[in-house]
């Protein structure tokens, strides 16, 4: 009897031993949905293609595959062998061990998020990381929000809504992902007044643009492209001076915002938070997950009364930071406070990794793998900081017949690996591979695409 009458009912499959196991694993309603879909498909292919009706084992295993597919997370860890340290598509900054611990502790239970333990009554979530910022910098106010895009939006909306903001034409940037300075200004309700030319801006351009309707002068850091050749932009100190002479706020969107100097590592100097404040910026905005090396967050530093005004905006509530981000950020800031940023924060460990140790690791991979050549190549900082700047590194280069399909195979491995192709070779850069990932990386390289190796 091989017709549709032999097809079991949903109920009878649920009562089978596999059915019981699936319900335990996936929950009843999802299993019922999966079974219905599987049985429907079987009916359709019986009627339309005359296919046989399968037995119970086949039905349950098809249902299980469907359930696995439906419940597979789309967000999972990967090994970053690209050599791009702050890789926005791969989640920017990996967190330090103590940031992770702190997130687990705060996230896994109740916390003082909005509770003042001393007074035993309501406190403010906005105070947690803020104290650390005021300890780290010469500033008496700090506000942490969801990300830097929202930080800039909040600053502009609070202080420049229905008024004008003066900004250099050379800084009307798009950083990707839909963040464009002119659009953010429009969104905040402020009118954009651009000054200077694309390549040259003089301090007098600012002076001439300021009028009664002006609320603020803004600077945006050109995070992702180089400004070279016949170019000129006034120093931040001079822009701040002109702003203050006209009683205007000077808002600095630093983008990445470094807390440590990048120059000692052979990189260009990325503008630092402390420099902005010293130069006279009234509000300095930057990201938590770029060079700071913490979780996603937007930070605004400035005078206490200005910060207070921003806190009172309804928008501040809409873009508030989550408790786990606040916990991770505070733990990351403590590394700076203790002077151990370079040793403990992964982004800075990677930036400061010395060439000898990178060479060692690439050689170790080569030895364990028994193939590939060691290549002098370049890592990048990435993530909207230091455009075009590179760090010399050693990569393992694999000669492949089809490098792009090898990359795809690496992405599909059980621990996915993201690498890059250079001159038709697959390059793996140890700088961005966390040391504990080495065994997985070697294993994946051993089992992936061995047949694709180019015969020399
Ligand atoms: C990265 C960046 C932003 C946006 O920061 P997010 O934290 O990603 O929201 C804004 N401005 C500049 C100049 C940036 O580089």
Coordinates of C-alpha atoms and ligand atoms in Angstrom, one line a residue:
X1 CA 0.0 0.0 0.0
X2 CA 2.0 3.0 -1.2
X3 CA -0.4 5.8 -1.4
X4 CA -1.3 8.8 0.6
X5 CA -3.4 6.7 3.0
X6 CA -0.2 5.3 4.4
X7 CA 1.0 8.8 5.4
X8 CA 1.1 9.0 9.2
X9 CA -0.9 11.8 10.9
X10 CA 1.0 14.6 12.7
X11 CA -0.2 13.2 16.0
X12 CA 1.1 9.8 15.4
X13 CA 4.5 11.1 14.4
X14 CA 4.6 13.2 17.5
X15 CA 4.0 10.1 19.6
X16 CA 6.9 8.2 17.9
X17 CA 10.1 8.0 19.8
X18 CA 11.8 10.4 17.4
X19 CA 8.8 12.7 17.6
X20 CA 9.1 12.9 21.4
X21 CA 12.8 13.7 21.1
X22 CA 12.2 16.4 18.6
X23 CA 9.5 18.0 20.8
X24 CA 11.9 18.0 23.7
X25 CA 14.6 19.7 21.6
X26 CA 12.6 22.2 19.5
X27 CA 9.2 22.6 21.3
X28 CA 5.9 21.2 20.2
X29 CA 4.6 24.0 18.0
X30 CA 7.7 24.3 15.9
X31 CA 7.8 20.5 15.4
X32 CA 4.1 20.5 14.4
X33 CA 4.8 23.2 11.9
X34 CA 7.8 21.3 10.6
X35 CA 5.9 18.1 10.3
X36 CA 3.0 19.8 8.5
X37 CA 5.4 21.3 6.0
X38 CA 7.2 18.0 5.4
X39 CA 3.9 16.1 5.0
X40 CA 2.6 18.7 2.6
X41 CA 5.7 18.4 0.5
X42 CA 5.3 14.6 0.4
X43 CA 1.7 14.9 -0.7
X44 CA 2.6 17.4 -3.4
X45 CA 5.4 15.3 -4.8
X46 CA 3.2 12.2 -4.7
X47 CA 0.4 13.9 -6.7
X48 CA 2.5 15.8 -9.1
X49 CA 5.5 13.6 -9.7
X50 CA 4.1 10.2 -8.5
X51 CA 6.9 9.9 -5.9
X52 CA 6.6 7.2 -3.3
X53 CA 5.4 8.0 0.1
X54 CA 8.4 7.6 2.5
X55 CA 8.4 5.8 5.8
X56 CA 8.4 7.3 9.3
X57 CA 12.2 7.4 9.6
X58 CA 12.5 9.5 6.4
X59 CA 9.7 11.8 7.5
X60 CA 11.2 12.5 10.9
X61 CA 14.7 13.0 9.5
X62 CA 13.4 15.4 6.9
X63 CA 11.5 17.3 9.6
X64 CA 14.6 17.4 11.7
X65 CA 16.6 18.9 9.0
X66 CA 14.0 21.6 8.5
X67 CA 14.0 22.4 12.2
X68 CA 17.8 22.6 12.2
X69 CA 17.6 25.0 9.3
X70 CA 14.9 27.1 11.0
X71 CA 16.7 27.4 14.3
X72 CA 20.2 27.9 13.0
X73 CA 21.6 31.2 14.4
X74 CA 22.7 33.6 11.7
X75 CA 25.0 35.4 14.2
X76 CA 27.9 33.1 15.1
X77 CA 31.7 33.6 15.6
X78 CA 34.2 33.5 12.8
X79 CA 38.0 33.5 12.6
X80 CA 39.2 36.8 11.2
X81 CA 42.3 36.0 9.1
X82 CA 42.0 39.2 7.0
X83 CA 44.4 41.3 8.9
X84 CA 41.9 44.1 9.2
X85 CA 41.7 44.8 12.9
X86 CA 38.5 46.8 13.3
X87 CA 36.5 44.9 10.7
X88 CA 33.0 46.5 10.8
X89 CA 31.4 43.6 8.9
X90 CA 32.9 41.1 11.4
X91 CA 31.8 43.0 14.5
X92 CA 34.5 45.5 15.1
X93 CA 36.4 45.2 18.4
X94 CA 36.8 41.8 20.0
X95 CA 36.4 42.4 23.8
X96 CA 38.9 41.9 26.5
X97 CA 38.6 39.0 28.9
X98 CA 37.6 41.2 31.8
X99 CA 35.0 43.0 29.6
X100 CA 33.5 39.7 28.8
X101 CA 33.4 38.6 32.4
X102 CA 31.8 41.8 33.4
X103 CA 29.1 41.5 30.7
X104 CA 28.4 37.9 31.8
X105 CA 28.1 39.0 35.5
X106 CA 25.8 41.9 34.8
X107 CA 23.8 40.2 32.1
X108 CA 23.3 37.0 34.0
X109 CA 21.5 38.5 37.0
X110 CA 20.2 41.7 38.5
X111 CA 22.5 44.7 38.8
X112 CA 22.7 48.3 40.0
X113 CA 21.8 49.5 36.5
X114 CA 19.3 52.1 37.8
X115 CA 19.6 51.7 41.5
X116 CA 21.6 53.8 43.9
X117 CA 22.9 51.3 46.5
X118 CA 23.8 53.9 49.0
X119 CA 20.4 55.6 49.0
X120 CA 18.5 52.5 48.3
X121 CA 16.5 54.2 45.6
X122 CA 16.4 54.9 41.9
X123 CA 19.7 55.8 40.3
X124 CA 20.7 56.5 36.7
X125 CA 22.2 54.1 34.2
X126 CA 23.9 57.1 32.6
X127 CA 26.3 57.4 35.6
X128 CA 28.1 54.1 35.3
X129 CA 30.8 54.5 32.7
X130 CA 30.6 58.3 33.0
X131 CA 32.6 58.4 36.2
X132 CA 35.4 56.5 34.6
X133 CA 35.4 59.0 31.7
X134 CA 35.7 61.9 34.0
X135 CA 38.6 60.2 35.8
X136 CA 40.3 59.4 32.5
X137 CA 39.9 62.8 30.9
X138 CA 39.9 66.4 32.1
X139 CA 36.2 66.8 31.7
X140 CA 33.3 66.8 34.1
X141 CA 30.5 65.3 32.0
X142 CA 30.1 62.2 30.0
X143 CA 27.1 60.4 28.4
X144 CA 27.1 56.9 26.9
X145 CA 24.4 56.1 24.2
X146 CA 23.8 53.3 21.8
X147 CA 26.5 54.2 19.2
X148 CA 28.4 57.2 17.8
X149 CA 25.9 57.9 15.1
X150 CA 23.2 58.5 17.7
X151 CA 25.6 60.5 19.9
X152 CA 26.2 63.0 17.1
X153 CA 22.5 63.1 16.4
X154 CA 21.6 63.8 20.0
X155 CA 24.3 66.5 20.3
X156 CA 23.0 68.3 17.2
X157 CA 19.3 67.9 18.0
X158 CA 19.8 69.2 21.6
X159 CA 21.9 72.3 20.6
X160 CA 21.2 73.1 17.0
X161 CA 17.6 72.2 16.2
X162 CA 16.0 74.8 13.9
X163 CA 19.4 76.6 13.8
X164 CA 22.5 76.5 11.7
X165 CA 25.6 74.4 12.0
X166 CA 28.8 75.4 10.2
X167 CA 31.0 72.7 8.9
X168 CA 33.8 72.5 6.4
X169 CA 33.0 71.2 2.9
X170 CA 35.9 68.8 3.2
X171 CA 34.1 67.0 6.1
X172 CA 30.7 66.2 4.6
X173 CA 31.6 62.6 4.8
X174 CA 29.8 59.3 4.4
X175 CA 31.2 56.6 6.7
X176 CA 29.1 53.8 5.2
X177 CA 26.1 52.1 6.5
X178 CA 24.0 55.1 5.7
X179 CA 25.8 57.6 8.0
X180 CA 26.2 60.8 6.1
X181 CA 27.0 64.0 7.9
X182 CA 24.6 66.1 5.8
X183 CA 21.8 63.6 6.5
X184 CA 22.5 63.5 10.2
X185 CA 22.3 67.2 10.3
X186 CA 18.9 67.2 8.5
X187 CA 17.6 64.5 10.8
X188 CA 18.5 66.6 13.8
X189 CA 16.6 69.5 12.5
X190 CA 19.7 71.7 12.0
X191 CA 20.5 73.5 8.8
X192 CA 23.8 72.8 7.3
X193 CA 26.1 75.7 6.4
X194 CA 29.1 74.4 4.5
X195 CA 32.2 76.5 4.2
X196 CA 35.4 76.5 2.2
X197 CA 36.1 74.4 -0.9
X198 CA 36.5 70.6 -1.1
X199 CA 40.2 70.8 -0.6
X200 CA 40.9 74.1 1.2
X201 CA 39.2 75.7 4.1
X202 CA 40.5 78.8 5.9
X203 CA 39.6 80.0 9.3
X204 CA 38.1 83.1 7.7
X205 CA 35.6 80.8 6.0
X206 CA 34.2 79.9 9.4
X207 CA 34.2 83.5 10.6
X208 CA 32.3 84.7 7.6
X209 CA 29.6 81.9 7.8
X210 CA 28.8 82.6 11.5
X211 CA 25.6 84.7 12.0
X212 CA 22.7 85.0 14.4
X213 CA 21.1 81.8 13.3
X214 CA 24.3 79.8 14.0
X215 CA 24.1 77.4 16.9
X216 CA 27.3 75.4 16.6
X217 CA 30.4 74.7 14.6
X218 CA 31.1 71.1 13.9
X219 CA 34.1 69.1 12.9
X220 CA 33.8 65.6 11.5
X221 CA 36.9 63.3 11.4
X222 CA 37.5 62.0 7.9
X223 CA 37.6 58.4 9.1
X224 CA 37.8 56.5 5.8
X225 CA 39.7 58.5 3.2
X226 CA 42.9 60.4 3.0
X227 CA 43.0 64.1 2.4
X228 CA 46.2 64.7 0.6
X229 CA 47.8 67.1 -1.9
X230 CA 46.9 70.8 -2.1
X231 CA 44.8 70.7 1.0
X232 CA 44.3 72.9 4.0
X233 CA 42.1 72.8 7.1
X234 CA 42.4 75.0 10.2
X235 CA 43.5 73.4 13.4
X236 CA 40.8 72.3 15.8
X237 CA 42.1 74.8 18.4
X238 CA 41.5 77.7 15.9
X239 CA 38.0 76.5 15.0
X240 CA 37.2 76.2 18.7
X241 CA 38.5 79.7 19.3
X242 CA 36.4 81.3 16.5
X243 CA 33.3 79.4 17.8
X244 CA 33.8 80.5 21.4
X245 CA 34.4 84.1 20.3
X246 CA 30.9 84.0 18.8
X247 CA 29.5 82.2 21.8
X248 CA 28.9 79.0 19.8
X249 CA 29.4 75.4 20.7
X250 CA 32.2 73.5 19.0
X251 CA 31.1 69.9 18.4
X252 CA 33.7 67.4 17.4
X253 CA 32.7 64.0 15.8
X254 CA 36.0 62.1 16.3
X255 CA 34.7 58.9 14.8
X256 CA 37.0 56.3 16.2
X257 CA 38.6 58.4 18.9
X258 CA 41.9 56.9 20.1
X259 CA 42.8 56.9 23.8
X260 CA 46.3 55.7 23.1
X261 CA 48.7 57.2 20.5
X262 CA 48.9 55.2 17.3
X263 CA 52.1 56.8 16.1
X264 CA 54.6 54.6 18.1
X265 CA 53.4 51.6 16.0
X266 CA 54.5 53.2 12.7
X267 CA 51.0 54.4 12.0
X268 CA 49.8 57.9 11.3
X269 CA 48.6 59.7 14.4
X270 CA 44.9 59.1 14.9
X271 CA 43.2 62.1 16.6
X272 CA 42.9 61.4 20.3
X273 CA 40.0 62.2 22.6
X274 CA 42.3 64.1 25.0
X275 CA 43.6 66.3 22.2
X276 CA 40.1 67.3 21.2
X277 CA 39.2 68.3 24.7
X278 CA 42.5 70.2 25.1
X279 CA 42.0 72.0 21.8
X280 CA 38.7 73.4 23.2
X281 CA 35.9 71.2 21.7
X282 CA 32.8 71.6 23.9
X283 CA 31.4 68.2 22.9
X284 CA 33.5 65.3 21.7
X285 CA 31.7 62.3 20.2
X286 CA 33.3 58.9 19.5
X287 CA 32.6 55.2 19.2
X288 CA 33.0 52.5 21.9
X289 CA 33.9 49.7 19.5
X290 CA 36.5 51.2 17.2
X291 CA 39.9 52.1 18.6
X292 CA 38.6 52.3 22.1
X293 CA 38.3 48.5 21.8
X294 CA 35.0 48.0 23.8
X295 CA 31.4 47.1 23.0
X296 CA 29.1 49.1 20.7
X297 CA 28.5 52.5 22.3
X298 CA 28.5 56.2 21.5
X299 CA 30.3 58.4 23.9
X300 CA 29.8 62.2 24.4
X301 CA 32.2 64.0 26.6
X302 CA 31.8 67.6 27.6
X303 CA 30.8 70.1 30.3
X304 CA 28.4 68.8 32.9
X305 CA 25.6 71.3 32.1
X306 CA 25.7 70.4 28.4
X307 CA 25.6 66.7 29.2
X308 CA 22.7 67.3 31.5
X309 CA 20.8 69.1 28.8
X310 CA 21.2 66.2 26.4
X311 CA 20.1 63.7 29.1
X312 CA 16.8 65.5 29.3
X313 CA 16.0 65.1 25.6
X314 CA 13.4 62.4 24.8
X315 CA 15.9 61.1 22.1
X316 CA 18.4 60.3 24.9
X317 CA 16.0 57.7 26.2
X318 CA 15.4 56.3 22.7
X319 CA 19.1 55.7 22.1
X320 CA 20.2 54.7 25.6
X321 CA 22.9 52.1 26.1
X322 CA 22.2 48.6 27.2
X323 CA 23.4 47.2 30.6
X324 CA 25.7 44.7 29.0
X325 CA 27.3 47.4 26.8
X326 CA 27.8 49.6 29.9
X327 CA 29.3 46.8 31.8
X328 CA 31.7 45.9 28.9
X329 CA 32.6 49.6 28.4
X330 CA 33.4 50.2 32.1
X331 CA 35.6 47.1 32.2
X332 CA 37.4 48.3 29.0
X333 CA 37.9 51.8 30.4
X334 CA 39.5 50.3 33.6
X335 CA 42.2 48.9 31.4
X336 CA 43.1 52.4 30.3
X337 CA 42.9 53.7 33.8
X338 CA 45.3 51.0 35.0
X339 CA 47.6 51.7 32.1
X340 CA 47.3 48.2 30.7
X341 CA 45.4 49.0 27.5
X342 CA 48.0 47.6 25.2
X343 CA 48.3 44.3 27.1
X344 CA 44.7 43.7 27.8
X345 CA 42.5 45.2 25.0
X346 CA 42.5 42.9 21.9
X347 CA 42.5 45.8 19.4
X348 CA 45.6 47.2 21.0
X349 CA 47.3 43.8 21.4
X350 CA 46.8 43.4 17.6
X351 CA 48.1 46.9 16.8
X352 CA 51.1 46.4 19.0
X353 CA 51.9 42.8 18.0
X354 CA 55.6 42.7 17.1
X355 CA 56.8 41.4 13.8
X356 CA 58.9 38.6 15.3
X357 CA 55.9 37.1 17.0
X358 CA 53.7 37.4 13.9
X359 CA 56.5 35.7 11.9
X360 CA 56.6 32.9 14.6
X361 CA 52.9 32.3 14.3
X362 CA 52.8 32.2 10.5
X363 CA 55.8 29.8 10.6
X364 CA 54.0 27.7 13.2
X365 CA 50.9 27.4 11.0
X366 CA 53.0 26.5 8.0
X367 CA 54.8 23.8 10.0
X368 CA 51.6 22.3 11.3
X369 CA 49.9 22.4 7.9
X370 CA 53.0 21.2 6.0
X371 CA 52.3 23.7 3.2
X372 CA 52.2 27.3 2.2
X373 CA 54.8 30.0 2.1
X374 CA 55.5 32.8 4.5
X375 CA 54.9 36.2 2.9
X376 CA 55.7 39.8 4.0
X377 CA 52.4 41.6 3.7
X378 CA 50.3 44.3 5.4
X379 CA 47.6 44.4 8.0
X380 CA 45.1 47.3 8.3
X381 CA 43.5 49.0 11.3
X382 CA 40.2 49.5 9.5
X383 CA 36.9 50.4 11.0
X384 CA 36.8 54.1 10.2
X385 CA 40.3 54.9 11.5
X386 CA 43.6 55.6 9.8
X387 CA 42.5 55.2 6.2
X388 CA 45.3 53.8 3.9
X389 CA 47.5 53.1 6.9
X390 CA 49.1 49.7 7.2
X391 CA 51.1 47.6 9.6
X392 CA 53.8 45.2 8.2
X393 CA 53.0 41.6 9.0
X394 CA 53.8 38.0 7.9
X395 CA 51.0 36.0 6.3
X396 CA 50.7 32.4 5.3
X397 CA 50.1 32.3 1.6
X398 CA 48.4 29.3 0.0
X399 CA 48.6 28.6 -3.7
X400 CA 45.2 27.6 -4.9
X401 CA 43.8 26.7 -8.2
X402 CA 40.6 28.5 -7.4
X403 CA 41.3 31.0 -4.6
X404 CA 37.8 32.4 -4.5
X405 CA 36.1 29.0 -4.1
X406 CA 38.7 28.2 -1.5
X407 CA 37.6 31.4 0.4
X408 CA 34.0 30.2 0.1
X409 CA 34.9 26.8 1.5
X410 CA 36.7 28.4 4.4
X411 CA 33.6 30.5 5.1
X412 CA 31.4 27.4 5.1
X413 CA 33.7 25.4 7.5
X414 CA 32.3 24.4 10.9
X415 CA 34.3 27.2 12.4
X416 CA 34.1 29.7 9.5
X417 CA 37.3 31.5 8.5
X418 CA 37.4 34.8 6.6
X419 CA 40.6 35.4 4.6
X420 CA 41.6 37.4 1.6
X421 CA 43.1 36.8 -1.8
X422 CA 46.2 38.7 -3.0
X423 CA 47.9 38.0 -6.4
X424 CA 45.8 34.8 -6.8
X425 CA 46.9 33.5 -3.5
X426 CA 44.9 33.0 -0.3
X427 CA 46.5 35.0 2.5
X428 CA 46.0 34.3 6.2
X429 CA 47.2 37.0 8.5
X430 CA 48.0 36.0 12.1
X431 CA 47.6 39.5 13.5
X432 CA 43.8 39.3 13.7
X433 CA 43.5 35.6 14.6
X434 CA 43.1 35.4 18.4
X435 CA 45.7 33.0 19.8
X436 CA 43.2 30.6 21.2
X437 CA 41.7 30.2 17.6
X438 CA 45.0 28.7 16.2
X439 CA 44.0 25.0 16.7
X440 CA 40.7 25.5 15.0
X441 CA 42.2 27.4 12.2
X442 CA 44.8 24.7 11.5
X443 CA 42.2 22.0 11.6
X444 CA 39.9 23.9 9.2
X445 CA 42.9 24.5 6.8
X446 CA 43.7 20.8 7.0
X447 CA 40.3 19.6 6.0
X448 CA 39.3 22.3 3.5
X449 CA 39.9 22.2 -0.2
X450 CA 43.1 20.1 -0.2
X451 CA 42.3 19.0 -3.7
X452 CA 42.3 22.6 -4.8
X453 CA 46.0 23.0 -4.2
X454 CA 47.9 24.3 -7.2
X455 CA 50.5 21.8 -8.5
X456 CA 53.8 23.5 -8.7
Ligands
LIG1 C1 32.3 55.4 12.7 C2 31.9 56.9 12.7 C3 30.6 57.3 13.1 C4 29.6 56.3 13.5 O1 29.9 55.6 14.6 P1 29.0 54.3 15.1 O2 29.6 54.0 16.4 O3 29.3 53.3 14.1 O4 27.6 54.7 15.1 C5 30.3 58.6 13.1 N1 31.2 59.5 12.6 C6 32.5 59.2 12.2 C7 33.4 60.2 11.8 C8 32.8 57.8 12.3 O5 34.1 57.5 11.9

